[in-house]
Rosetta silent file (secondary structure, phi, psi, omega in degrees, C-alpha in Angstrom):
SEQUENCE: MEDNLLVEENVQIKGIVERKLDEVPIEYVSPNPDQPRTNFKQEEIEELAASIEKDGVLQPILVRMVEKNSYQIIAGERRWQACKFIGMKTVPIRIKEADDDKALELALIENVQRADLNPIEEAYGYRRLMERRKMTQSEVAQAMSKGRSTVANALRLLELPEEAQQLLFEEKITAGHARAILSIPSKEGRLKLTEKLMEEKISVREAEALARLLSGKKNEGSASSRQPIPQSYKTVAKTLREVLKTNVRVKSSKGKNKIEIEFKDESDLERLFEELISSAS
SCORE:     score description
SCORE:     0.000 S_00000001
   1 L     0.000  136.299  179.503   17.760    4.231    9.610 S_00000001
   2 L   -63.353  141.680 -173.618   17.206    1.129   11.725 S_00000001
   3 L   -85.010    8.971  175.626   18.715    1.529   15.177 S_00000001
   4 L    64.792   24.347  177.487   20.380   -1.914   15.020 S_00000001
   5 L  -125.565  152.406 -179.802   18.291   -3.066   18.005 S_00000001
   6 L   -97.310  123.642  175.564   15.571   -5.719   18.217 S_00000001
   7 H   -70.597  -27.257 -172.160   12.152   -4.660   19.434 S_00000001
   8 H   -64.265   -5.630  175.361   11.149   -8.290   19.947 S_00000001
   9 H   -57.820  -31.559 -177.193   13.039   -8.292   23.274 S_00000001
  10 H  -100.591    9.060 -178.342    9.824   -6.856   24.728 S_00000001
  11 L  -108.425  128.094  176.976    7.469   -9.044   22.698 S_00000001
  12 L  -131.839  127.076  177.520    6.200  -12.335   24.049 S_00000001
  13 L  -121.925  130.130 -179.493    3.717  -14.557   22.277 S_00000001
  14 L   -56.767  132.195  177.868    2.310  -17.644   23.886 S_00000001
  15 L    99.627   -6.590  178.140    3.643  -20.799   22.212 S_00000001
  16 L  -105.294  123.472 -175.119    6.989  -19.329   21.124 S_00000001
  17 E  -114.328  123.149  176.633    9.965  -20.721   23.024 S_00000001
  18 E   -76.419  138.140 -177.223   13.377  -19.086   22.894 S_00000001
  19 E  -107.598  -67.413 -175.407   16.165  -21.611   22.540 S_00000001
  20 E  -162.152  168.846  175.997   19.670  -20.158   22.270 S_00000001
  21 E  -103.429  139.711 -176.382   21.997  -17.576   20.822 S_00000001
  22 E  -152.824  169.871  173.234   24.406  -18.620   18.087 S_00000001
  23 E  -128.056  127.000 -173.798   26.515  -17.371   15.178 S_00000001
  24 E  -132.278  160.898  173.406   26.124  -19.126   11.844 S_00000001
  25 E   -57.158  139.296 -174.077   27.272  -18.714    8.234 S_00000001
  26 H   -61.540  -27.956 -179.874   25.123  -16.080    6.577 S_00000001
  27 H   -72.337  -12.476  176.287   24.094  -18.513    3.800 S_00000001
  28 H   -75.679  -15.980 -174.214   22.358  -20.682    6.437 S_00000001
  29 E  -105.356  135.659  179.622   19.848  -17.857    6.989 S_00000001
  30 E  -136.540  155.046  179.489   17.051  -17.021    4.534 S_00000001
  31 L   -66.867  158.381  175.972   14.113  -14.582    4.484 S_00000001
  32 L   -88.718  122.731  179.340   10.606  -15.613    5.485 S_00000001
  33 L   -62.099  -18.848  178.353    8.278  -15.652    2.442 S_00000001
  34 L   -92.990    6.712  178.289    5.491  -14.527    4.809 S_00000001
  35 L   -52.725  122.872 -178.526    7.451  -11.470    5.921 S_00000001
  36 L   -62.119  -34.285 -178.398    4.855   -8.660    6.028 S_00000001
  37 L   -86.511  125.464 -179.755    7.374   -6.104    4.856 S_00000001
  38 L  -119.842  -11.469 -176.457    8.248   -6.408    1.180 S_00000001
  39 L  -105.722   96.777  178.071    9.480   -2.895    0.399 S_00000001
  40 L  -105.167  117.643 -178.701   13.102   -2.497    1.525 S_00000001
  41 L   -78.912  132.183 -176.428   14.691    0.775    0.413 S_00000001
  42 H   -61.322  -37.918 -179.081   18.251    0.373   -0.807 S_00000001
  43 H   -65.194  -32.726  177.412   19.421    3.606    0.803 S_00000001
  44 H   -69.925  -39.597  177.182   18.204    2.369    4.193 S_00000001
  45 H   -60.213  -44.154 -177.834   20.051   -0.935    3.716 S_00000001
  46 H   -67.397  -38.019  177.254   23.236    0.955    2.879 S_00000001
  47 H   -63.851  -44.325  179.428   22.896    3.266    5.897 S_00000001
  48 H   -66.143  -37.947  178.449   22.391    0.304    8.204 S_00000001
  49 H   -59.953  -40.789  178.742   25.306   -1.518    6.558 S_00000001
  50 H   -63.870  -38.575  178.091   27.572    1.437    7.364 S_00000001
  51 H   -65.650  -43.045 -179.863   26.424    1.322   11.000 S_00000001
  52 H   -67.179  -39.053  179.746   27.045   -2.431   11.230 S_00000001
  53 H   -63.061  -32.939 -178.895   30.431   -2.105    9.556 S_00000001
  54 H   -81.215  -46.232 -171.159   31.396    0.473   12.172 S_00000001
  55 H  -114.282   -5.086 -176.497   29.885   -1.017   15.344 S_00000001
  56 L    82.233  176.295  178.032   28.977   -4.600   14.417 S_00000001
  57 L   -83.113  107.116 -173.585   25.566   -6.257   14.769 S_00000001
  58 L   -71.907  -27.861  178.140   24.488   -5.045   18.203 S_00000001
  59 L  -135.136  143.087 -176.513   21.553   -7.446   18.429 S_00000001
  60 L   -71.502  165.195  176.869   21.108  -10.851   16.746 S_00000001
  61 E   -84.824  132.380  179.750   18.621  -11.722   14.029 S_00000001
  62 E   -81.836  123.413 -176.716   15.562  -13.570   15.314 S_00000001
  63 E  -135.614  170.488  168.526   15.126  -16.866   13.432 S_00000001
  64 E  -128.357  148.621 -179.240   13.499  -20.270   13.625 S_00000001
  65 E   -81.872  126.778  176.990   15.150  -23.529   12.587 S_00000001
  66 E   -91.247  -45.642  173.721   13.622  -25.056    9.458 S_00000001
  67 E  -157.923 -179.809 -178.041   16.032  -27.967    9.268 S_00000001
  68 L   -58.790  130.920 -179.756   19.660  -28.611   10.164 S_00000001
  69 L    59.959   28.919  177.283   21.828  -25.683    9.049 S_00000001
  70 E  -142.318  118.796 -175.868   18.788  -23.877    7.697 S_00000001
  71 E  -127.656  142.005 -179.762   17.181  -20.932    9.506 S_00000001
  72 E  -113.623  134.176 -176.325   14.303  -18.677    8.505 S_00000001
  73 E   -71.250  130.358  170.758   14.138  -15.054    9.598 S_00000001
  74 E   -94.709  -46.141  179.411   11.287  -14.064   11.883 S_00000001
  75 E  -149.144  136.807  178.877   12.496  -10.512   12.478 S_00000001
  76 L   114.095   22.279 -177.822   15.570   -8.641   11.342 S_00000001
  77 H   -63.099  -34.574  179.888   15.630   -9.145    7.573 S_00000001
  78 H   -64.856  -37.509  175.667   16.928   -5.630    7.004 S_00000001
  79 H   -62.440  -43.523 -179.240   19.886   -6.387    9.292 S_00000001
  80 H   -62.188  -43.871  178.334   20.518   -9.616    7.355 S_00000001
  81 H   -63.059  -39.256  179.568   20.431   -7.746    4.022 S_00000001
  82 H   -65.376  -38.856  177.714   22.839   -5.125    5.391 S_00000001
  83 H   -63.607  -41.073  177.423   25.227   -7.885    6.542 S_00000001
  84 H   -64.357  -37.927 -176.551   25.131   -9.419    3.067 S_00000001
  85 H   -61.137  -37.317 -178.679   25.748   -5.997    1.525 S_00000001
  86 L   -95.874    6.857  172.656   29.073   -5.575    3.350 S_00000001
  87 L    77.796   28.560  177.077   30.071   -9.200    2.728 S_00000001
  88 L   -66.791  141.041 -178.620   29.864  -10.602    6.262 S_00000001
  89 L   -87.320  -32.688  179.926   30.504  -14.359    6.401 S_00000001
  90 E  -130.741  158.441  176.944   28.582  -15.061    9.612 S_00000001
  91 E  -136.016  145.571  175.169   25.699  -13.434   11.472 S_00000001
  92 E   -77.106  137.017  179.866   24.542  -13.672   15.099 S_00000001
  93 E  -130.675  153.892  169.547   21.126  -15.289   15.477 S_00000001
  94 E  -118.466  121.886 -174.239   18.657  -15.945   18.273 S_00000001
  95 E   -93.164  133.122  174.648   16.684  -19.124   17.678 S_00000001
  96 E  -131.416  143.705  177.139   13.038  -19.438   18.664 S_00000001
  97 E   -85.634  121.864 -179.247   10.662  -22.329   18.153 S_00000001
  98 L  -158.994  138.990  175.982    7.619  -21.176   16.210 S_00000001
  99 L   -81.235 -178.368 -175.502    5.321  -22.629   13.592 S_00000001
 100 H   -57.529  -46.667 -176.199    4.382  -20.781   10.410 S_00000001
 101 H   -67.827  -41.085  178.311    1.434  -18.918   11.925 S_00000001
 102 H   -65.734  -37.836  178.958    3.297  -17.894   15.069 S_00000001
 103 H   -64.051  -41.525  177.683    6.241  -16.717   12.974 S_00000001
 104 H   -62.609  -44.495 -178.357    3.902  -14.560   10.865 S_00000001
 105 H   -62.404  -44.852 -178.652    2.295  -13.109   13.981 S_00000001
 106 H   -67.264  -40.619  178.429    5.617  -12.255   15.595 S_00000001
 107 H   -62.740  -40.095  179.921    7.025  -10.764   12.381 S_00000001
 108 H   -66.588  -43.823  178.383    3.943   -8.582   11.998 S_00000001
 109 H   -59.652  -46.378 -177.173    4.131   -7.405   15.622 S_00000001
 110 H   -60.812  -43.413 -179.051    7.830   -6.583   15.287 S_00000001
 111 H   -70.126  -40.188 -179.906    7.277   -4.567   12.114 S_00000001
 112 H   -64.883  -41.890  179.835    4.188   -2.752   13.436 S_00000001
 113 H   -63.881  -33.971  178.582    6.009   -1.784   16.649 S_00000001
 114 H   -81.416   -9.962 -173.269    8.866   -0.385   14.601 S_00000001
 115 L    59.269   35.142 -178.846    6.417    1.393   12.246 S_00000001
 116 L   -82.597  -20.784 -174.318    8.404   -0.240    9.423 S_00000001
 117 L   -87.619  141.568  169.055    5.384   -1.249    7.355 S_00000001
 118 L   -80.358  165.699 -172.726    3.633    1.005    4.902 S_00000001
 119 H   -55.208  -36.826 -178.409   -0.201    0.979    5.207 S_00000001
 120 H   -69.967  -43.587  177.949   -0.720   -1.608    2.436 S_00000001
 121 H   -59.916  -42.263  179.593    1.834   -4.047    3.866 S_00000001
 122 H   -63.364  -43.342 -179.228    0.202   -3.703    7.284 S_00000001
 123 H   -62.289  -45.478  179.075   -3.263   -4.300    5.848 S_00000001
 124 H   -65.822  -33.756  176.276   -2.181   -7.456    4.008 S_00000001
 125 H   -63.133  -43.975  178.203   -0.444   -8.680    7.170 S_00000001
 126 H   -62.651  -43.243 -177.819   -3.657   -8.311    9.166 S_00000001
 127 H   -65.056  -38.520  178.299   -5.660  -10.093    6.468 S_00000001
 128 H   -63.639  -39.576  176.853   -3.202  -13.022    6.362 S_00000001
 129 H   -61.233  -44.175 -178.680   -3.507  -13.401   10.126 S_00000001
 130 H   -64.470  -40.330 -176.634   -7.298  -13.423    9.872 S_00000001
 131 H   -75.190  -44.759 -174.084   -7.332  -15.960    7.044 S_00000001
 132 H   -80.112  -33.314 -178.217   -4.632  -18.331    8.289 S_00000001
 133 H  -106.028    5.672  178.126   -5.395  -18.247   11.988 S_00000001
 134 L    55.948   41.848 -178.448   -9.155  -17.726   11.618 S_00000001
 135 L   -93.825  150.336  173.505   -8.911  -14.596   13.731 S_00000001
 136 L   -87.508  170.631  176.924  -11.497  -11.833   13.936 S_00000001
 137 H   -59.496  -40.038  179.841  -10.657   -8.151   13.627 S_00000001
 138 H   -63.997  -39.936  179.861  -10.941   -7.838   17.408 S_00000001
 139 H   -68.170  -38.502  176.511   -8.541  -10.741   17.966 S_00000001
 140 H   -64.931  -43.572  179.474   -6.020   -9.270   15.532 S_00000001
 141 H   -59.592  -41.842  179.356   -6.323   -5.895   17.255 S_00000001
 142 H   -65.800  -41.828 -179.894   -5.689   -7.522   20.637 S_00000001
 143 H   -65.256  -34.599 -177.768   -2.667   -9.445   19.323 S_00000001
 144 H   -91.046   -2.242 -175.266   -1.216   -6.276   17.780 S_00000001
 145 L    58.396   42.802  179.421   -2.092   -4.056   20.780 S_00000001
 146 L  -120.748  160.669  173.067   -4.134   -1.890   18.429 S_00000001
 147 L   -74.101  150.158 -179.001   -7.659   -0.534   18.561 S_00000001
 148 H   -61.127  -37.234  179.816  -10.237   -2.503   16.568 S_00000001
 149 H   -64.440  -32.960  178.329  -11.045    0.611   14.512 S_00000001
 150 H   -63.957  -44.621  178.885   -7.348    0.920   13.588 S_00000001
 151 H   -66.805  -42.050 -179.598   -7.324   -2.623   12.228 S_00000001
 152 H   -62.401  -42.599  179.347  -10.675   -2.112   10.472 S_00000001
 153 H   -66.175  -36.904  177.750   -9.453    1.091    8.793 S_00000001
 154 H   -64.138  -45.872 -179.106   -6.248   -0.648    7.700 S_00000001
 155 H   -64.325  -29.916 -179.374   -8.188   -3.545    6.166 S_00000001
 156 H   -65.684  -23.254  178.150  -10.460   -1.104    4.340 S_00000001
 157 H   -62.109  -22.444  179.990   -7.430    0.025    2.315 S_00000001
 158 H   -75.034   -6.153  173.860   -7.660   -3.334    0.533 S_00000001
 159 H   -85.284   -6.394  178.527  -10.918   -2.063   -1.039 S_00000001
 160 L   -66.101  152.849  170.500   -8.882    0.477   -3.015 S_00000001
 161 L   -56.980  150.382 -177.948   -8.411   -0.074   -6.760 S_00000001
 162 H   -56.014  -37.244  179.641   -5.232   -2.056   -7.427 S_00000001
 163 H   -63.474  -38.083  179.468   -3.630    0.998   -9.008 S_00000001
 164 H   -70.632  -37.784  176.445   -4.272    3.026   -5.845 S_00000001
 165 H   -60.494  -40.262  179.938   -2.876    0.245   -3.661 S_00000001
 166 H   -65.934  -41.027  177.635    0.303    0.303   -5.751 S_00000001
 167 H   -60.782  -41.439  179.991    0.594    4.089   -5.391 S_00000001
 168 H   -69.248  -39.536  178.366    0.228    3.760   -1.620 S_00000001
 169 H   -62.358  -38.866 -178.837    2.718    0.884   -1.513 S_00000001
 170 L   -85.431    4.198  178.276    5.245    2.975   -3.452 S_00000001
 171 L    61.356   30.427  176.102    4.563    5.944   -1.113 S_00000001
 172 L   -87.810  -18.650  170.658    3.447    8.088   -4.054 S_00000001
 173 L  -132.471  165.857 -179.459    0.235    8.901   -2.178 S_00000001
 174 L  -104.789  174.330  176.446   -0.581    9.035    1.525 S_00000001
 175 H   -62.457  -29.205  176.595   -3.239    7.371    3.656 S_00000001
 176 H   -63.868  -42.131  175.144   -5.140   10.682    3.436 S_00000001
 177 H   -62.000  -41.401 -179.071   -5.328   10.355   -0.348 S_00000001
 178 H   -62.229  -42.150  178.891   -6.467    6.753    0.095 S_00000001
 179 H   -63.680  -35.820  177.625   -9.275    7.788    2.438 S_00000001
 180 H   -62.991  -42.353  178.199  -10.413   10.360   -0.124 S_00000001
 181 H   -61.546  -45.649 -176.507  -10.630    7.629   -2.772 S_00000001
 182 H   -69.262  -18.019  178.775  -12.576    5.346   -0.426 S_00000001
 183 L   -73.380  -13.625  178.472  -15.073    8.119    0.356 S_00000001
 184 L   -84.736  124.182 -174.671  -16.385    7.791   -3.206 S_00000001
 185 L   -70.840  -28.961 -174.405  -19.164    5.163   -3.278 S_00000001
 186 L   -95.274  148.222  176.584  -18.794    4.063   -6.909 S_00000001
 187 H   -63.602  -38.090 -179.142  -15.965    2.004   -8.416 S_00000001
 188 H   -63.206  -43.032  179.228  -15.936    4.296  -11.442 S_00000001
 189 H   -64.512  -40.299  178.862  -15.480    7.374   -9.264 S_00000001
 190 H   -63.766  -40.163  178.893  -12.671    5.733   -7.301 S_00000001
 191 H   -65.873  -38.406 -179.716  -10.889    4.818  -10.531 S_00000001
 192 H   -63.443  -44.438  179.586  -11.239    8.379  -11.859 S_00000001
 193 H   -68.276  -37.302  177.277   -9.642    9.881   -8.754 S_00000001
 194 H   -61.193  -43.585  178.776   -6.924    7.220   -8.801 S_00000001
 195 H   -62.593  -38.013  177.366   -6.140    8.091  -12.433 S_00000001
 196 H   -62.315  -42.130  179.736   -5.959   11.760  -11.466 S_00000001
 197 H   -68.860  -29.808  177.265   -3.465   10.919   -8.708 S_00000001
 198 H   -71.959  -32.070 -176.028   -1.423    8.860  -11.175 S_00000001
 199 H   -80.348  -36.628 -176.916   -1.285   11.759  -13.631 S_00000001
 200 L  -149.511  159.019 -179.619   -0.330   14.556  -11.246 S_00000001
 201 L   -88.368  118.046  178.555    0.653   15.281   -7.680 S_00000001
 202 L  -127.952  156.625 -178.003   -2.195   16.859   -5.741 S_00000001
 203 L   -75.098  166.611  177.285   -2.691   17.561   -2.049 S_00000001
 204 H   -62.299  -41.067  179.772   -4.983   15.587    0.239 S_00000001
 205 H   -61.618  -42.086  177.819   -7.338   18.571    0.449 S_00000001
 206 H   -65.459  -37.978  177.940   -7.560   18.755   -3.341 S_00000001
 207 H   -64.351  -39.882  178.839   -8.177   15.001   -3.479 S_00000001
 208 H   -64.648  -39.461  178.416  -10.984   15.347   -0.920 S_00000001
 209 H   -64.924  -42.106  177.431  -12.578   18.140   -2.987 S_00000001
 210 H   -64.808  -37.487  179.150  -12.413   15.988   -6.120 S_00000001
 211 H   -62.585  -39.563  178.225  -13.875   13.062   -4.169 S_00000001
 212 H   -64.443  -40.388  178.297  -16.876   15.206   -3.193 S_00000001
 213 H   -63.880  -45.008 -178.479  -17.413   16.174   -6.821 S_00000001
 214 H   -69.495  -22.355  177.333  -17.150   12.576   -7.999 S_00000001
 215 H   -84.896  -10.947 -178.796  -19.572   11.523   -5.255 S_00000001
 216 L    79.140   10.170 -175.046  -22.080   14.127   -6.417 S_00000001
 217 H   -69.688  -38.068 -178.916  -22.244   15.648   -2.942 S_00000001
 218 H   -66.759  -41.776  179.412  -21.581   19.200   -4.080 S_00000001
 219 H   -63.735  -39.448  179.104  -24.231   18.987   -6.791 S_00000001
 220 H   -63.361  -40.569 -178.969  -26.734   17.572   -4.329 S_00000001
 221 H   -65.938  -40.492  179.998  -26.039   20.417   -1.927 S_00000001
 222 H   -65.076  -39.459 -179.746  -26.430   23.044   -4.647 S_00000001
 223 H   -64.346  -40.595 -177.353  -29.701   21.511   -5.762 S_00000001
 224 H   -69.073  -29.448 -178.648  -31.089   21.507   -2.234 S_00000001
 225 H   -81.842   -9.455 -179.438  -30.140   25.171   -1.735 S_00000001
 226 L  -113.463   37.284  176.279  -31.959   26.210   -4.929 S_00000001
 227 L   -64.864  135.398 -179.019  -35.397   24.827   -4.150 S_00000001
 228 L   -63.094  140.110  178.362  -38.064   26.911   -5.956 S_00000001
 229 L   -79.646  128.402  178.485  -39.950   29.395   -3.764 S_00000001
 230 L   -58.665  147.756 -178.445  -43.716   28.664   -3.670 S_00000001
 231 H   -60.545  -35.665 -179.855  -45.871   31.304   -5.380 S_00000001
 232 H   -61.996  -36.626  178.134  -47.806   31.953   -2.136 S_00000001
 233 H   -64.087  -42.924 -179.115  -44.526   32.957   -0.428 S_00000001
 234 H   -63.814  -37.325  179.580  -43.775   35.396   -3.246 S_00000001
 235 H   -64.042  -44.266  178.525  -47.269   36.905   -2.954 S_00000001
 236 H   -62.329  -44.011  179.918  -46.849   37.506    0.783 S_00000001
 237 H   -60.104  -41.114 -179.919  -43.414   39.079    0.224 S_00000001
 238 H   -64.919  -41.610  179.286  -44.880   41.436   -2.404 S_00000001
 239 H   -63.261  -44.649  179.465  -47.724   42.472   -0.085 S_00000001
 240 H   -62.763  -38.616  178.274  -45.304   43.162    2.789 S_00000001
 241 H   -60.762  -41.381 -178.999  -43.102   45.281    0.502 S_00000001
 242 H   -69.021  -40.155 -177.749  -46.117   47.408   -0.417 S_00000001
 243 H   -72.770  -44.985 -173.830  -47.295   47.779    3.187 S_00000001
 244 H   -89.378   -9.976  179.458  -43.893   48.381    4.788 S_00000001
 245 L    55.068   45.151  175.491  -42.445   50.365    1.859 S_00000001
 246 L  -154.816  167.820 -177.935  -39.135   48.486    2.002 S_00000001
 247 L   -74.562  131.824  179.193  -37.582   45.460    0.409 S_00000001
 248 E  -129.326  130.341  179.748  -38.867   42.124    1.792 S_00000001
 249 E  -124.526  141.541  173.211  -37.481   38.713    0.791 S_00000001
 250 E  -108.739  127.881 -179.009  -38.713   35.210    1.560 S_00000001
 251 E  -121.917  145.056  178.772  -36.007   32.521    1.606 S_00000001
 252 E  -134.272  124.091 -178.889  -36.273   28.742    1.771 S_00000001
 253 E  -151.759  129.335  176.437  -33.256   26.486    2.376 S_00000001
 254 L    52.872   41.030  176.629  -32.861   22.925    3.688 S_00000001
 255 L    80.907    2.477  179.922  -36.479   22.777    4.803 S_00000001
 256 E  -114.705  141.713 -178.795  -36.316   26.092    6.696 S_00000001
 257 E  -120.197  147.840  177.990  -38.078   29.310    5.699 S_00000001
 258 E  -152.934  156.558  177.992  -37.412   32.911    6.746 S_00000001
 259 E  -112.635  131.744  176.534  -38.440   36.482    5.962 S_00000001
 260 E  -111.966  125.523  179.535  -35.854   39.249    5.549 S_00000001
 261 E  -117.866  122.232 -178.830  -36.968   42.879    6.002 S_00000001
 262 L   -83.591  147.064  171.049  -34.531   45.637    5.102 S_00000001
 263 L  -146.614  153.523 -173.330  -34.189   48.906    7.063 S_00000001
 264 L   -84.515  -45.291 -174.676  -31.825   51.873    6.713 S_00000001
 265 L  -155.632 -168.693 -176.105  -31.162   52.945   10.268 S_00000001
 266 H   -64.339  -40.407 -179.471  -32.585   53.043   13.783 S_00000001
 267 H   -66.675  -37.252  178.004  -35.378   55.475   12.917 S_00000001
 268 H   -67.429  -36.015  177.244  -36.392   53.347    9.949 S_00000001
 269 H   -64.339  -39.800  178.321  -36.420   50.277   12.226 S_00000001
 270 H   -64.027  -39.480  178.148  -38.724   52.138   14.659 S_00000001
 271 H   -60.168  -45.677  179.932  -41.011   53.019   11.743 S_00000001
 272 H   -63.926  -38.418 -179.968  -41.213   49.374   10.692 S_00000001
 273 H   -62.518  -46.725 -179.679  -41.874   48.313   14.267 S_00000001
 274 H   -63.278  -37.643 -179.777  -44.762   50.780   14.615 S_00000001
 275 H   -64.143  -42.415 -179.419  -46.142   49.662   11.248 S_00000001
 276 H   -69.087  -40.758  179.408  -46.085   46.020   12.274 S_00000001
 277 H   -63.719  -45.342 -179.235  -47.609   46.695   15.684 S_00000001
 278 H   -65.613  -34.804  177.795  -50.417   48.761   14.227 S_00000001
 279 H   -67.627  -37.402 -178.450  -51.087   46.092   11.611 S_00000001
 280 H   -69.465  -32.776 -179.351  -51.245   43.412   14.296 S_00000001
 281 L   -82.796    0.000    0.000  -53.762   45.429   16.368 S_00000001
């Protein structure tokens, strides 16, 4: 449940000027079409509405003026929806001057700081910033106070099949499932795992195992571990078995070769040692 407080009190973006605090009819306020968050759960709205009904709106909704008697929400849409839900006639607002791009940037920061966005919403927010403000991944990371790798990993989620993006948006799979899908190099393999996730609920570990199968990694590993033993190796092993009177195996795996010589106990080991020493001399 939202704590009925505004994080943007601690957020400052160059070029945004705070103007004043006011209370206006709720119909004067409208959502921002560029709001990064698009998935508002009804139960959360109702919980927040109950809090507001009991204690009032503790902090105003951050808006910008579009025209006279018309304000667009920068941050606080969930509060606004909760106020509408309980039939409030007016809402407190804090007005800030900001153009479209600045409003998008501030809304994204506010949502990211609150951890309100699901991974897909966050990824699309970063991409809109990059496209509209011509920002690089590093510049977006700096604006969001995030590491560049965090932004890069978020943007990579947009490479998921559309069906997988929808599952992630609806919180039917986790970011771990998404990473498993993305580990598969082929589009066909990614679609197959996505279809599997649509059909049944499986754990991240199971998804990762399926991803390895669909990538062919397990088969490649099995093939490499079953490389045929050269005939010369087999001949040497047979000769050693006859000389040492014990089982001798030659193994080859991942480019490495080794000889295994069996012995029963300490006395048998001493016998083998003497046999090898005498053969060497």
